[in-house]
Amino acid sequence: NAGVTQTPKFQVLKTGQSMTLQCAQDMNHEYMSWYRQDPGMGLRLIHYSVGAGITDQGEVPNGYNVSRSTTEDFPLRLLSAAPSQTSVYFCASSKQTGTGSYGYTFGSGTRLTVV
Amino acid sequence: ILNVEQSPQSLHVQEGDSTNFTCSFPSSNFYALHWYRWETAKSPEALFVMTLNGDEKKKGRISATLNTKEGYSYLYIKGSQPEDSATYLCATNTGNQFYFGTGTSLTVIP
């Protein structure tokens, strides 16, 4: 049981480049989400999905796109990378939605640097 | 956006000391309160999920309480050990969106 798998672990991009951060889970979790972690800011929600075909914006969605074509995968796309997107990105999944009665399982994180 | 506050920001204790820290959150429209343990170079791991006012949860030497009416939760660590050194995060949700505090960084000095 692999849990939540994120790739890559590290990435350096030039300003203006695009890329996709991959996230896959094998726990049949309906809920998946992306967070970014910046010093002094805590974890901030970028986008989330409550099931295949359904996505919604979180607290800081600008500059990012997501899609959820399958229950297992929830990729995060950076459309045109900016230095402000330098951060550590975490994918997380949960068994349920709405009531928050189940905890998150987090991926190992992707450290992204935009130069 | 929910404002989740944690205090203190950091804490240093001697091995064997007991300690506690606080998570404050809006008390209206409460759904659930989560505590996570986050070790350096690892991912956050769920400790507790609490949903009812007065909930108390315990896992080994770590326990947590919840007061939804006044909007706070306490995390207690009894007899701290060096392996307890980590950042402890709390989070609460409004429907499908979870909001995290900035965490309390605990260092246990041998």
PDB file of C-alpha atoms in Angstrom:
ATOM      1  CA  ASN A   1       0.000   0.000   0.000  1.00  0.00           C
ATOM      2  CA  ALA A   2       1.923   3.050  -1.285  1.00  0.00           C
ATOM      3  CA  GLY A   3      -0.445   5.731   0.073  1.00  0.00           C
ATOM      4  CA  VAL A   4       0.015   9.079  -1.683  1.00  0.00           C
ATOM      5  CA  THR A   5       2.824   9.292  -4.225  1.00  0.00           C
ATOM      6  CA  GLN A   6       4.112  12.641  -5.427  1.00  0.00           C
ATOM      7  CA  THR A   7       6.578  13.236  -8.224  1.00  0.00           C
ATOM      8  CA  PRO A   8       9.021  14.824  -8.696  1.00  0.00           C
ATOM      9  CA  LYS A   9      10.559  15.428  -5.260  1.00  0.00           C
ATOM     10  CA  PHE A  10      12.604  18.387  -6.463  1.00  0.00           C
ATOM     11  CA  GLN A  11      12.276  20.681  -9.474  1.00  0.00           C
ATOM     12  CA  VAL A  12      13.896  23.871 -10.688  1.00  0.00           C
ATOM     13  CA  LEU A  13      12.031  25.888 -13.309  1.00  0.00           C
ATOM     14  CA  LYS A  14      12.770  29.048 -15.186  1.00  0.00           C
ATOM     15  CA  THR A  15      10.254  31.868 -15.039  1.00  0.00           C
ATOM     16  CA  GLY A  16       7.584  31.306 -17.663  1.00  0.00           C
ATOM     17  CA  GLN A  17       8.037  27.551 -17.953  1.00  0.00           C
ATOM     18  CA  SER A  18       5.143  25.208 -17.314  1.00  0.00           C
ATOM     19  CA  MET A  19       5.126  21.881 -15.564  1.00  0.00           C
ATOM     20  CA  THR A  20       2.885  19.306 -13.942  1.00  0.00           C
ATOM     21  CA  LEU A  21       3.261  17.970 -10.425  1.00  0.00           C
ATOM     22  CA  GLN A  22       1.941  14.446 -10.234  1.00  0.00           C
ATOM     23  CA  CYS A  23      -0.075  12.977  -7.370  1.00  0.00           C
ATOM     24  CA  ALA A  24      -1.495   9.472  -7.160  1.00  0.00           C
ATOM     25  CA  GLN A  25      -3.165   7.585  -4.327  1.00  0.00           C
ATOM     26  CA  ASP A  26      -4.085   3.920  -4.075  1.00  0.00           C
ATOM     27  CA  MET A  27      -6.465   4.086  -1.113  1.00  0.00           C
ATOM     28  CA  ASN A  28      -9.624   4.762  -3.134  1.00  0.00           C
ATOM     29  CA  HIS A  29      -9.984   8.140  -1.430  1.00  0.00           C
ATOM     30  CA  GLU A  30     -12.614  10.405  -2.926  1.00  0.00           C
ATOM     31  CA  TYR A  31     -11.111  13.636  -1.619  1.00  0.00           C
ATOM     32  CA  MET A  32      -7.772  14.943  -2.898  1.00  0.00           C
ATOM     33  CA  SER A  33      -6.137  18.312  -2.480  1.00  0.00           C
ATOM     34  CA  TRP A  34      -3.016  20.358  -3.131  1.00  0.00           C
ATOM     35  CA  TYR A  35      -1.345  22.590  -0.565  1.00  0.00           C
ATOM     36  CA  ARG A  36       1.650  24.857  -0.682  1.00  0.00           C
ATOM     37  CA  GLN A  37       3.824  25.445   2.338  1.00  0.00           C
ATOM     38  CA  ASP A  38       5.710  28.695   2.733  1.00  0.00           C
ATOM     39  CA  PRO A  39       7.721  29.870   5.754  1.00  0.00           C
ATOM     40  CA  GLY A  40       5.509  31.529   8.342  1.00  0.00           C
ATOM     41  CA  MET A  41       2.378  30.895   6.282  1.00  0.00           C
ATOM     42  CA  GLY A  42       1.472  27.327   7.130  1.00  0.00           C
ATOM     43  CA  LEU A  43      -0.208  25.035   4.633  1.00  0.00           C
ATOM     44  CA  ARG A  44      -2.503  26.861   2.196  1.00  0.00           C
ATOM     45  CA  LEU A  45      -5.050  25.099   0.038  1.00  0.00           C
ATOM     46  CA  ILE A  46      -4.591  25.566  -3.717  1.00  0.00           C
ATOM     47  CA  HIS A  47      -7.232  23.288  -5.269  1.00  0.00           C
ATOM     48  CA  TYR A  48      -9.222  20.309  -4.159  1.00  0.00           C
ATOM     49  CA  SER A  49     -11.425  17.587  -5.595  1.00  0.00           C
ATOM     50  CA  VAL A  50     -14.288  15.672  -4.023  1.00  0.00           C
ATOM     51  CA  GLY A  51     -14.340  12.992  -6.693  1.00  0.00           C
ATOM     52  CA  ALA A  52     -13.464  12.155 -10.284  1.00  0.00           C
ATOM     53  CA  GLY A  53     -14.552  14.948 -12.601  1.00  0.00           C
ATOM     54  CA  ILE A  54     -15.071  17.474  -9.798  1.00  0.00           C
ATOM     55  CA  THR A  55     -12.561  20.145  -8.798  1.00  0.00           C
ATOM     56  CA  ASP A  56     -12.766  23.446  -6.975  1.00  0.00           C
ATOM     57  CA  GLN A  57     -10.555  26.321  -5.933  1.00  0.00           C
ATOM     58  CA  GLY A  58      -9.009  26.724  -2.539  1.00  0.00           C
ATOM     59  CA  GLU A  59      -7.431  29.721  -0.855  1.00  0.00           C
ATOM     60  CA  VAL A  60      -4.614  30.401  -3.369  1.00  0.00           C
ATOM     61  CA  PRO A  61      -5.613  29.009  -6.814  1.00  0.00           C
ATOM     62  CA  ASN A  62      -4.155  31.664  -9.129  1.00  0.00           C
ATOM     63  CA  GLY A  63      -1.518  30.342 -11.523  1.00  0.00           C
ATOM     64  CA  TYR A  64      -2.480  26.697 -11.034  1.00  0.00           C
ATOM     65  CA  ASN A  65      -4.819  24.291 -12.818  1.00  0.00           C
ATOM     66  CA  VAL A  66      -6.009  20.859 -11.788  1.00  0.00           C
ATOM     67  CA  SER A  67      -8.041  18.028 -13.248  1.00  0.00           C
ATOM     68  CA  ARG A  68      -9.381  14.792 -11.821  1.00  0.00           C
ATOM     69  CA  SER A  69     -10.053  12.264 -14.584  1.00  0.00           C
ATOM     70  CA  THR A  70      -9.698   9.248 -12.280  1.00  0.00           C
ATOM     71  CA  THR A  71     -10.153   8.623  -8.560  1.00  0.00           C
ATOM     72  CA  GLU A  72      -6.430   7.840  -8.229  1.00  0.00           C
ATOM     73  CA  ASP A  73      -4.764  10.829  -9.912  1.00  0.00           C
ATOM     74  CA  PHE A  74      -4.850  14.556  -9.201  1.00  0.00           C
ATOM     75  CA  PRO A  75      -2.133  16.440 -11.129  1.00  0.00           C
ATOM     76  CA  LEU A  76      -1.332  20.095 -10.460  1.00  0.00           C
ATOM     77  CA  ARG A  77      -0.278  22.217 -13.431  1.00  0.00           C
ATOM     78  CA  LEU A  78       1.714  25.395 -13.225  1.00  0.00           C
ATOM     79  CA  LEU A  79       0.787  27.351 -16.319  1.00  0.00           C
ATOM     80  CA  SER A  80       3.613  29.916 -16.433  1.00  0.00           C
ATOM     81  CA  ALA A  81       5.937  29.604 -13.457  1.00  0.00           C
ATOM     82  CA  ALA A  82       6.740  32.695 -11.412  1.00  0.00           C
ATOM     83  CA  PRO A  83       9.275  33.167  -8.593  1.00  0.00           C
ATOM     84  CA  SER A  84       6.307  33.611  -6.210  1.00  0.00           C
ATOM     85  CA  GLN A  85       5.468  29.968  -6.829  1.00  0.00           C
ATOM     86  CA  THR A  86       8.710  28.820  -5.230  1.00  0.00           C
ATOM     87  CA  SER A  87       7.409  26.644  -2.425  1.00  0.00           C
ATOM     88  CA  VAL A  88       6.985  23.129  -1.133  1.00  0.00           C
ATOM     89  CA  TYR A  89       3.878  21.477  -2.519  1.00  0.00           C
ATOM     90  CA  PHE A  90       1.971  18.723  -0.772  1.00  0.00           C
ATOM     91  CA  CYS A  91      -0.737  16.512  -2.157  1.00  0.00           C
ATOM     92  CA  ALA A  92      -3.133  15.020   0.389  1.00  0.00           C
ATOM     93  CA  SER A  93      -6.093  12.685   0.229  1.00  0.00           C
ATOM     94  CA  SER A  94      -8.886  11.724   2.567  1.00  0.00           C
ATOM     95  CA  LYS A  95     -11.529   9.058   2.773  1.00  0.00           C
ATOM     96  CA  GLN A  96     -14.418  11.477   2.769  1.00  0.00           C
ATOM     97  CA  THR A  97     -15.612  14.984   2.103  1.00  0.00           C
ATOM     98  CA  GLY A  98     -17.655  17.631   3.850  1.00  0.00           C
ATOM     99  CA  THR A  99     -17.676  16.719   7.526  1.00  0.00           C
ATOM    100  CA  GLY A 100     -13.911  16.367   7.987  1.00  0.00           C
ATOM    101  CA  SER A 101     -14.302  13.201  10.024  1.00  0.00           C
ATOM    102  CA  TYR A 102     -11.251  11.529   8.501  1.00  0.00           C
ATOM    103  CA  GLY A 103      -7.675  12.750   8.556  1.00  0.00           C
ATOM    104  CA  TYR A 104      -5.526  13.469   5.580  1.00  0.00           C
ATOM    105  CA  THR A 105      -2.806  11.219   4.187  1.00  0.00           C
ATOM    106  CA  PHE A 106      -0.050  13.405   2.791  1.00  0.00           C
ATOM    107  CA  GLY A 107       2.429  12.797   0.000  1.00  0.00           C
ATOM    108  CA  SER A 108       6.131  13.356   0.570  1.00  0.00           C
ATOM    109  CA  GLY A 109       6.142  16.791  -1.008  1.00  0.00           C
ATOM    110  CA  THR A 110       7.689  18.502  -4.044  1.00  0.00           C
ATOM    111  CA  ARG A 111      10.216  21.268  -3.493  1.00  0.00           C
ATOM    112  CA  LEU A 112       9.877  23.689  -6.406  1.00  0.00           C
ATOM    113  CA  THR A 113      12.231  26.548  -7.117  1.00  0.00           C
ATOM    114  CA  VAL A 114      11.448  29.082  -9.827  1.00  0.00           C
ATOM    115  CA  VAL A 115      14.412  31.164 -10.960  1.00  0.00           C
TER     116      VAL A 115
ATOM    117  CA  ILE B   1     -11.139  31.563   4.902  1.00  0.00           C
ATOM    118  CA  LEU B   2     -10.916  30.373   8.511  1.00  0.00           C
ATOM    119  CA  ASN B   3      -8.375  31.857  10.898  1.00  0.00           C
ATOM    120  CA  VAL B   4      -6.655  29.033  12.770  1.00  0.00           C
ATOM    121  CA  GLU B   5      -4.113  30.145  15.344  1.00  0.00           C
ATOM    122  CA  GLN B   6      -1.603  28.052  17.239  1.00  0.00           C
ATOM    123  CA  SER B   7       0.443  28.982  20.265  1.00  0.00           C
ATOM    124  CA  PRO B   8       3.178  29.049  21.165  1.00  0.00           C
ATOM    125  CA  GLN B   9       5.016  29.231  17.851  1.00  0.00           C
ATOM    126  CA  SER B  10       7.914  27.229  19.297  1.00  0.00           C
ATOM    127  CA  LEU B  11       8.724  25.464  22.496  1.00  0.00           C
ATOM    128  CA  HIS B  12      11.844  23.916  24.017  1.00  0.00           C
ATOM    129  CA  VAL B  13      11.398  21.455  26.876  1.00  0.00           C
ATOM    130  CA  GLN B  14      13.644  19.095  28.779  1.00  0.00           C
ATOM    131  CA  GLU B  15      13.276  15.361  28.320  1.00  0.00           C
ATOM    132  CA  GLY B  16      10.716  14.096  30.810  1.00  0.00           C
ATOM    133  CA  ASP B  17       8.780  17.373  31.032  1.00  0.00           C
ATOM    134  CA  SER B  18       5.117  17.466  30.174  1.00  0.00           C
ATOM    135  CA  THR B  19       3.907  20.176  27.850  1.00  0.00           C
ATOM    136  CA  ASN B  20       0.845  21.456  26.066  1.00  0.00           C
ATOM    137  CA  PHE B  21      -0.063  23.801  23.263  1.00  0.00           C
ATOM    138  CA  THR B  22      -3.180  25.452  21.940  1.00  0.00           C
ATOM    139  CA  CYS B  23      -5.126  25.628  18.702  1.00  0.00           C
ATOM    140  CA  SER B  24      -7.792  28.342  18.376  1.00  0.00           C
ATOM    141  CA  PHE B  25     -10.409  28.355  15.637  1.00  0.00           C
ATOM    142  CA  PRO B  26     -13.772  29.968  14.805  1.00  0.00           C
ATOM    143  CA  SER B  27     -16.482  28.289  16.868  1.00  0.00           C
ATOM    144  CA  SER B  28     -19.297  28.920  14.391  1.00  0.00           C
ATOM    145  CA  ASN B  29     -20.130  26.282  11.747  1.00  0.00           C
ATOM    146  CA  PHE B  30     -17.708  23.802  13.273  1.00  0.00           C
ATOM    147  CA  TYR B  31     -17.195  20.456  11.532  1.00  0.00           C
ATOM    148  CA  ALA B  32     -13.971  18.844  12.737  1.00  0.00           C
ATOM    149  CA  LEU B  33     -10.586  19.580  14.267  1.00  0.00           C
ATOM    150  CA  HIS B  34      -7.484  17.686  13.199  1.00  0.00           C
ATOM    151  CA  TRP B  35      -4.049  17.427  14.818  1.00  0.00           C
ATOM    152  CA  TYR B  36      -1.009  16.421  12.781  1.00  0.00           C
ATOM    153  CA  ARG B  37       2.573  15.668  13.710  1.00  0.00           C
ATOM    154  CA  TRP B  38       5.183  16.855  11.193  1.00  0.00           C
ATOM    155  CA  GLU B  39       8.762  15.711  11.560  1.00  0.00           C
ATOM    156  CA  THR B  40      11.535  17.468   9.671  1.00  0.00           C
ATOM    157  CA  ALA B  41      12.019  16.134   6.122  1.00  0.00           C
ATOM    158  CA  LYS B  42       8.844  14.059   6.380  1.00  0.00           C
ATOM    159  CA  SER B  43       5.149  14.581   5.642  1.00  0.00           C
ATOM    160  CA  PRO B  44       2.497  15.511   8.194  1.00  0.00           C
ATOM    161  CA  GLU B  45       0.907  12.486   9.848  1.00  0.00           C
ATOM    162  CA  ALA B  46      -2.569  12.501  11.345  1.00  0.00           C
ATOM    163  CA  LEU B  47      -2.683  12.233  15.137  1.00  0.00           C
ATOM    164  CA  PHE B  48      -6.296  12.938  16.032  1.00  0.00           C
ATOM    165  CA  VAL B  49      -9.590  13.843  14.411  1.00  0.00           C
ATOM    166  CA  MET B  50     -12.172  15.299  16.776  1.00  0.00           C
ATOM    167  CA  THR B  51     -15.717  16.268  15.906  1.00  0.00           C
ATOM    168  CA  LEU B  52     -17.717  16.615  19.130  1.00  0.00           C
ATOM    169  CA  ASN B  53     -17.527  19.216  21.870  1.00  0.00           C
ATOM    170  CA  GLY B  54     -15.782  17.674  24.864  1.00  0.00           C
ATOM    171  CA  ASP B  55     -13.995  15.047  22.755  1.00  0.00           C
ATOM    172  CA  GLU B  56     -10.826  13.708  24.294  1.00  0.00           C
ATOM    173  CA  LYS B  57      -8.437  11.530  22.316  1.00  0.00           C
ATOM    174  CA  LYS B  58      -5.290   9.745  23.447  1.00  0.00           C
ATOM    175  CA  LYS B  59      -2.446   7.971  21.687  1.00  0.00           C
ATOM    176  CA  GLY B  60       0.308   6.816  23.996  1.00  0.00           C
ATOM    177  CA  ARG B  61       1.701   9.852  25.825  1.00  0.00           C
ATOM    178  CA  ILE B  62      -0.116  12.325  23.572  1.00  0.00           C
ATOM    179  CA  SER B  63      -3.677  13.445  24.180  1.00  0.00           C
ATOM    180  CA  ALA B  64      -5.983  16.166  22.926  1.00  0.00           C
ATOM    181  CA  THR B  65      -9.152  17.884  24.060  1.00  0.00           C
ATOM    182  CA  LEU B  66     -11.723  19.890  22.150  1.00  0.00           C
ATOM    183  CA  ASN B  67     -13.988  22.784  23.120  1.00  0.00           C
ATOM    184  CA  THR B  68     -16.107  23.737  20.111  1.00  0.00           C
ATOM    185  CA  LYS B  69     -18.218  26.295  21.981  1.00  0.00           C
ATOM    186  CA  GLU B  70     -15.234  28.512  22.759  1.00  0.00           C
ATOM    187  CA  GLY B  71     -13.186  27.432  19.737  1.00  0.00           C
ATOM    188  CA  TYR B  72     -10.044  25.835  21.101  1.00  0.00           C
ATOM    189  CA  SER B  73      -8.225  22.528  21.355  1.00  0.00           C
ATOM    190  CA  TYR B  74      -5.298  21.551  23.540  1.00  0.00           C
ATOM    191  CA  LEU B  75      -2.621  19.013  22.709  1.00  0.00           C
ATOM    192  CA  TYR B  76      -0.797  17.496  25.674  1.00  0.00           C
ATOM    193  CA  ILE B  77       2.429  15.509  25.702  1.00  0.00           C
ATOM    194  CA  LYS B  78       3.254  13.707  28.925  1.00  0.00           C
ATOM    195  CA  GLY B  79       6.886  12.949  29.732  1.00  0.00           C
ATOM    196  CA  SER B  80       8.340  14.402  26.517  1.00  0.00           C
ATOM    197  CA  GLN B  81      10.988  12.355  24.714  1.00  0.00           C
ATOM    198  CA  PRO B  82      13.498  13.517  22.067  1.00  0.00           C
ATOM    199  CA  GLU B  83      11.510  11.597  19.442  1.00  0.00           C
ATOM    200  CA  ASP B  84       8.547  13.877  20.158  1.00  0.00           C
ATOM    201  CA  SER B  85      10.477  16.749  18.558  1.00  0.00           C
ATOM    202  CA  ALA B  86       8.379  17.871  15.600  1.00  0.00           C
ATOM    203  CA  THR B  87       5.977  20.546  14.461  1.00  0.00           C
ATOM    204  CA  TYR B  88       2.408  19.962  15.574  1.00  0.00           C
ATOM    205  CA  LEU B  89      -0.269  21.291  13.232  1.00  0.00           C
ATOM    206  CA  CYS B  90      -3.958  21.713  13.781  1.00  0.00           C
ATOM    207  CA  ALA B  91      -6.574  22.183  11.073  1.00  0.00           C
ATOM    208  CA  THR B  92     -10.281  22.758  10.837  1.00  0.00           C
ATOM    209  CA  ASN B  93     -12.684  22.822   7.914  1.00  0.00           C
ATOM    210  CA  THR B  94     -15.611  24.608   6.439  1.00  0.00           C
ATOM    211  CA  GLY B  95     -17.233  21.959   4.304  1.00  0.00           C
ATOM    212  CA  ASN B  96     -14.606  20.667   1.899  1.00  0.00           C
ATOM    213  CA  GLN B  97     -11.900  23.224   2.629  1.00  0.00           C
ATOM    214  CA  PHE B  98      -9.404  22.631   5.415  1.00  0.00           C
ATOM    215  CA  TYR B  99      -7.427  25.456   6.991  1.00  0.00           C
ATOM    216  CA  PHE B 100      -4.207  24.837   8.866  1.00  0.00           C
ATOM    217  CA  GLY B 101      -2.519  26.767  11.611  1.00  0.00           C
ATOM    218  CA  THR B 102       1.161  27.613  11.282  1.00  0.00           C
ATOM    219  CA  GLY B 103       2.090  24.983  13.854  1.00  0.00           C
ATOM    220  CA  THR B 104       3.925  24.705  17.149  1.00  0.00           C
ATOM    221  CA  SER B 105       7.539  23.591  16.808  1.00  0.00           C
ATOM    222  CA  LEU B 106       8.530  21.397  19.742  1.00  0.00           C
ATOM    223  CA  THR B 107      12.142  20.608  20.589  1.00  0.00           C
ATOM    224  CA  VAL B 108      12.806  18.120  23.371  1.00  0.00           C
ATOM    225  CA  ILE B 109      16.287  18.505  24.839  1.00  0.00           C
ATOM    226  CA  PRO B 110      17.871  15.247  26.064  1.00  0.00           C
TER     227      PRO B 110
END
